[in-house]
Amino acid sequence: MTAPSILHICGDYPDVFQSTKTPVIARLVDGLSAHANNFVFSINRVNNPLKEQIKRENNLWSIQYFAPPLGFMQSFFLDRLARLLARLLEENEIHPVILIGHKFTIESYVCWRLSQRFKIQYVAAFMGNTDCKVFLAKPHYRRKFHEVARYASAIVFPTPWCEQFFSHRLLQPAGVPRNRWHVIPFISGESLLPIESHPSSTQRFVTICRLDLWRLKNLHRLIEAIAVLRKSGGDWSLDIVGPGSSAAEKILKNLILSYGLNGYVRLLGEKSRDQIDTLLPYYCAMVMPSYPESFGLVYLEALAKGVPIMSAKNAGMDGFFPQSFPGVIVKHDRLGEIVQGLITLSEQSNRFRSNILAMTSKFRQFDRKTIVSRYVDLLTSKELI
């Protein structure tokens, strides 16, 4: 049997123009390679029309297309992009049986247009944070977004909170049947098999992020929470791991000094994956109450080392473990909840660690093999092929 041809349209795929994009979609494409002929149109918006260009490497097309910032005249320029991609399909004699748009408000919109032209079925996938922002910022596009959802053969969300956000705002108003939408997480690695961890202190925490995202990652509130806790006694501390510009580093150092936390909140700089894996088991928890947060691979990396986590409500890992969350969920903008969350992580460290080791079966939903299998089942279902 000939493997089906699938065209992925993605703005978050490492390519010749931006090699440092998140690898989650590339991992999925690689996983599907044994089951399908994958073609990838990796799209990159540029502000200057003179910088439009296309470069091909095997089945990957790296595409720079012009569109103004802030989504100005978004549908006009996405329609223009759809015509460009249609021309590429025709010129290269690519005949996919399925299209996958890996961000609903942009790539899935383009798939909708291509589907109208070529009569090809498409899967509309969500990226989380970006789709939420664009959807809320463009109420005048709701009718078109309803059309994109209504005519998709399947809808895929990476997280339960993303599904919850769009179920009543988009899918139900658009009349999308419940059996057509699915929650399939991003691939973090091969498998998630937690190991035992033994923290050197139950009042020592770590967060891992790019320093330039300090506000989004809620570092200012985490730092303030440590200051609040130290006023009550104890040896509370926070290590911040990750690269950043000199400007971001200066902002954080000044913030740390303003709370008198020099030596208690440390900037450890960038670490390799192996170095982070070695460090993680010695912390009480990996705390990242960032908002918005589409998914957060670092949460899974911490859990794999047997380390409890702090995530924000309606972001990140919220919703994946409804019965027994391996850590705490807090409202990102409530300092009191973050402070209490750190206390809970400290006081119940042993319980959380035991629960993580007992949750191995629940972690299988994040295994590469499981995720690829779910996509294969979806793409080969009667509704699609």
Short mmCIF file of N, CA, C and O in Angstrom, two decimals, residues 320-382:
data_model
loop_
_atom_site.label_atom_id
_atom_site.label_comp_id
_atom_site.label_asym_id
_atom_site.label_seq_id
_atom_site.Cartn_x
_atom_site.Cartn_y
_atom_site.Cartn_z
N PHE A 320 -4.07 18.25 32.40
CA PHE A 320 -3.56 16.94 32.01
C PHE A 320 -3.74 15.88 33.10
O PHE A 320 -3.86 14.70 32.81
N PHE A 321 -3.71 16.29 34.36
CA PHE A 321 -3.80 15.33 35.46
C PHE A 321 -4.92 15.76 36.40
O PHE A 321 -4.65 16.25 37.52
N PRO A 322 -6.17 15.60 35.99
CA PRO A 322 -7.29 16.12 36.78
C PRO A 322 -7.46 15.46 38.15
O PRO A 322 -7.96 16.08 39.08
N GLN A 323 -7.04 14.23 38.30
CA GLN A 323 -7.24 13.52 39.56
C GLN A 323 -6.10 13.74 40.55
O GLN A 323 -6.32 13.86 41.75
N SER A 324 -4.88 13.78 40.05
CA SER A 324 -3.73 13.89 40.96
C SER A 324 -2.62 14.65 40.26
O SER A 324 -1.74 14.06 39.62
N PHE A 325 -2.63 15.97 40.38
CA PHE A 325 -1.62 16.78 39.70
C PHE A 325 -0.27 16.63 40.40
O PHE A 325 -0.20 16.69 41.64
N PRO A 326 0.81 16.44 39.65
CA PRO A 326 2.13 16.21 40.27
C PRO A 326 2.80 17.51 40.71
O PRO A 326 3.92 17.82 40.32
N GLY A 327 2.08 18.29 41.49
CA GLY A 327 2.58 19.58 41.94
C GLY A 327 1.40 20.49 42.24
O GLY A 327 0.38 20.04 42.76
N VAL A 328 1.53 21.77 41.87
CA VAL A 328 0.47 22.73 42.16
C VAL A 328 0.14 23.57 40.92
O VAL A 328 0.99 23.81 40.07
N ILE A 329 -1.12 24.00 40.86
CA ILE A 329 -1.61 24.94 39.85
C ILE A 329 -1.96 26.23 40.57
O ILE A 329 -2.68 26.21 41.58
N VAL A 330 -1.47 27.35 40.06
CA VAL A 330 -1.75 28.64 40.70
C VAL A 330 -2.22 29.65 39.66
O VAL A 330 -1.95 29.51 38.47
N LYS A 331 -2.94 30.66 40.12
CA LYS A 331 -3.27 31.79 39.25
C LYS A 331 -2.01 32.64 39.09
O LYS A 331 -1.41 33.06 40.08
N HIS A 332 -1.65 32.89 37.86
CA HIS A 332 -0.35 33.51 37.58
C HIS A 332 -0.21 34.91 38.16
O HIS A 332 0.90 35.34 38.46
N ASP A 333 -1.34 35.61 38.32
CA ASP A 333 -1.28 37.01 38.75
C ASP A 333 -1.61 37.19 40.23
O ASP A 333 -1.84 38.30 40.68
N ARG A 334 -1.64 36.09 40.98
CA ARG A 334 -1.94 36.16 42.42
C ARG A 334 -0.68 35.79 43.21
O ARG A 334 -0.34 34.61 43.34
N LEU A 335 -0.01 36.81 43.74
CA LEU A 335 1.22 36.56 44.50
C LEU A 335 0.96 35.61 45.66
O LEU A 335 1.77 34.71 45.92
N GLY A 336 -0.16 35.79 46.34
CA GLY A 336 -0.48 34.94 47.48
C GLY A 336 -0.57 33.47 47.10
O GLY A 336 -0.14 32.59 47.85
N GLU A 337 -1.14 33.19 45.92
CA GLU A 337 -1.25 31.79 45.48
C GLU A 337 0.12 31.22 45.15
O GLU A 337 0.38 30.03 45.39
N ILE A 338 0.99 32.04 44.57
CA ILE A 338 2.34 31.56 44.25
C ILE A 338 3.10 31.27 45.54
O ILE A 338 3.77 30.23 45.66
N VAL A 339 2.98 32.16 46.52
CA VAL A 339 3.63 31.93 47.81
C VAL A 339 3.11 30.65 48.46
O VAL A 339 3.89 29.80 48.91
N GLN A 340 1.79 30.48 48.50
CA GLN A 340 1.22 29.28 49.10
C GLN A 340 1.59 28.04 48.30
O GLN A 340 1.80 26.96 48.87
N GLY A 341 1.70 28.19 46.98
CA GLY A 341 2.11 27.07 46.14
C GLY A 341 3.50 26.58 46.48
O GLY A 341 3.76 25.37 46.55
N LEU A 342 4.42 27.52 46.71
CA LEU A 342 5.78 27.14 47.11
C LEU A 342 5.78 26.44 48.46
O LEU A 342 6.50 25.46 48.67
N ILE A 343 4.96 26.93 49.39
CA ILE A 343 4.85 26.30 50.71
C ILE A 343 4.32 24.87 50.56
O ILE A 343 4.85 23.93 51.18
N THR A 344 3.28 24.70 49.74
CA THR A 344 2.70 23.37 49.53
C THR A 344 3.71 22.42 48.92
O THR A 344 3.83 21.26 49.33
N LEU A 345 4.44 22.89 47.92
CA LEU A 345 5.47 22.06 47.29
C LEU A 345 6.53 21.64 48.30
O LEU A 345 7.03 20.50 48.26
N SER A 346 6.86 22.56 49.21
CA SER A 346 7.86 22.26 50.23
C SER A 346 7.34 21.26 51.27
O SER A 346 8.00 20.26 51.56
N GLU A 347 6.15 21.52 51.79
CA GLU A 347 5.62 20.69 52.87
C GLU A 347 5.20 19.31 52.39
O GLU A 347 5.22 18.35 53.17
N GLN A 348 4.81 19.20 51.12
CA GLN A 348 4.32 17.92 50.61
C GLN A 348 5.26 17.33 49.56
O GLN A 348 4.84 16.56 48.69
N SER A 349 6.53 17.68 49.66
CA SER A 349 7.53 17.23 48.68
C SER A 349 7.55 15.71 48.54
O SER A 349 7.54 15.18 47.42
N ASN A 350 7.58 14.99 49.66
CA ASN A 350 7.66 13.53 49.59
C ASN A 350 6.41 12.94 48.94
O ASN A 350 6.50 11.98 48.15
N ARG A 351 5.25 13.49 49.28
CA ARG A 351 4.00 12.96 48.70
C ARG A 351 3.97 13.17 47.19
O ARG A 351 3.62 12.26 46.43
N PHE A 352 4.35 14.38 46.74
CA PHE A 352 4.37 14.64 45.30
C PHE A 352 5.34 13.71 44.58
O PHE A 352 5.04 13.18 43.51
N ARG A 353 6.49 13.48 45.19
CA ARG A 353 7.49 12.60 44.56
C ARG A 353 7.01 11.15 44.48
O ARG A 353 7.21 10.48 43.48
N SER A 354 6.35 10.71 45.51
CA SER A 354 5.80 9.35 45.49
C SER A 354 4.70 9.24 44.43
O SER A 354 4.62 8.23 43.72
N ASN A 355 3.87 10.27 44.33
CA ASN A 355 2.80 10.26 43.33
C ASN A 355 3.36 10.21 41.91
O ASN A 355 2.83 9.51 41.04
N ILE A 356 4.43 10.96 41.68
CA ILE A 356 5.04 10.98 40.34
C ILE A 356 5.50 9.58 39.95
O ILE A 356 5.27 9.11 38.85
N LEU A 357 6.15 8.89 40.88
CA LEU A 357 6.64 7.53 40.59
C LEU A 357 5.48 6.56 40.36
O LEU A 357 5.63 5.57 39.65
N ALA A 358 4.33 6.85 40.98
CA ALA A 358 3.17 5.96 40.83
C ALA A 358 2.33 6.30 39.60
O ALA A 358 1.37 5.58 39.30
N MET A 359 2.68 7.36 38.89
CA MET A 359 1.86 7.84 37.77
C MET A 359 2.42 7.45 36.41
O MET A 359 2.06 8.04 35.39
N THR A 360 3.29 6.46 36.36
CA THR A 360 3.97 6.09 35.11
C THR A 360 2.99 5.87 33.97
O THR A 360 3.21 6.33 32.84
N SER A 361 1.88 5.20 34.22
CA SER A 361 0.92 4.91 33.15
C SER A 361 0.30 6.19 32.60
O SER A 361 0.00 6.29 31.41
N LYS A 362 0.10 7.19 33.47
CA LYS A 362 -0.49 8.45 33.01
C LYS A 362 0.48 9.27 32.17
O LYS A 362 0.05 10.10 31.37
N PHE A 363 1.77 9.02 32.36
CA PHE A 363 2.77 9.75 31.59
C PHE A 363 2.92 9.19 30.17
O PHE A 363 3.55 9.82 29.33
N ARG A 364 2.32 8.02 29.91
CA ARG A 364 2.46 7.43 28.58
C ARG A 364 1.80 8.26 27.49
O ARG A 364 2.12 8.13 26.32
N GLN A 365 0.85 9.13 27.90
CA GLN A 365 0.21 9.99 26.91
C GLN A 365 1.21 10.95 26.26
O GLN A 365 0.93 11.50 25.20
N PHE A 366 2.38 11.15 26.91
CA PHE A 366 3.38 12.06 26.37
C PHE A 366 4.49 11.33 25.63
O PHE A 366 5.40 11.97 25.10
N ASP A 367 4.45 10.00 25.58
CA ASP A 367 5.48 9.23 24.87
C ASP A 367 5.39 9.48 23.37
O ASP A 367 4.29 9.57 22.80
N ARG A 368 6.52 9.55 22.76
CA ARG A 368 6.59 9.74 21.30
C ARG A 368 5.77 8.68 20.57
O ARG A 368 4.98 9.00 19.67
N LYS A 369 5.92 7.42 20.97
CA LYS A 369 5.23 6.33 20.30
C LYS A 369 3.72 6.49 20.41
O LYS A 369 2.98 6.28 19.44
N THR A 370 3.23 6.89 21.59
CA THR A 370 1.80 7.08 21.81
C THR A 370 1.25 8.21 20.95
O THR A 370 0.20 8.08 20.30
N ILE A 371 1.96 9.32 20.91
CA ILE A 371 1.51 10.49 20.16
C ILE A 371 1.49 10.21 18.67
O ILE A 371 0.51 10.52 17.97
N VAL A 372 2.55 9.60 18.16
CA VAL A 372 2.60 9.27 16.74
C VAL A 372 1.48 8.30 16.39
O VAL A 372 0.80 8.45 15.36
N SER A 373 1.25 7.31 17.26
CA SER A 373 0.19 6.33 17.01
C SER A 373 -1.18 7.00 16.95
O SER A 373 -2.02 6.66 16.11
N ARG A 374 -1.40 7.97 17.83
CA ARG A 374 -2.70 8.67 17.82
C ARG A 374 -2.87 9.48 16.54
O ARG A 374 -3.98 9.52 15.99
N TYR A 375 -1.81 10.10 16.07
CA TYR A 375 -1.90 10.83 14.80
C TYR A 375 -2.14 9.88 13.63
O TYR A 375 -2.94 10.16 12.73
N VAL A 376 -1.46 8.74 13.64
CA VAL A 376 -1.65 7.76 12.56
C VAL A 376 -3.09 7.28 12.55
O VAL A 376 -3.73 7.19 11.50
N ASP A 377 -3.63 6.97 13.73
CA ASP A 377 -5.03 6.54 13.82
C ASP A 377 -5.96 7.61 13.30
O ASP A 377 -6.94 7.32 12.59
N LEU A 378 -5.67 8.86 13.65
CA LEU A 378 -6.50 9.97 13.20
C LEU A 378 -6.42 10.16 11.69
O LEU A 378 -7.45 10.28 11.00
N LEU A 379 -5.21 10.14 11.15
CA LEU A 379 -5.02 10.41 9.73
C LEU A 379 -5.47 9.26 8.84
O LEU A 379 -5.67 9.46 7.63
N THR A 380 -5.61 8.07 9.40
CA THR A 380 -6.06 6.93 8.61
C THR A 380 -7.51 6.54 8.92
O THR A 380 -7.98 5.48 8.50
N SER A 381 -8.19 7.39 9.68
CA SER A 381 -9.57 7.09 10.03
C SER A 381 -10.48 7.23 8.81
O SER A 381 -10.13 7.87 7.80
N LYS A 382 -11.65 6.66 8.89
CA LYS A 382 -12.59 6.69 7.77
C LYS A 382 -12.97 8.12 7.37
O LYS A 382 -13.26 8.40 6.22
#
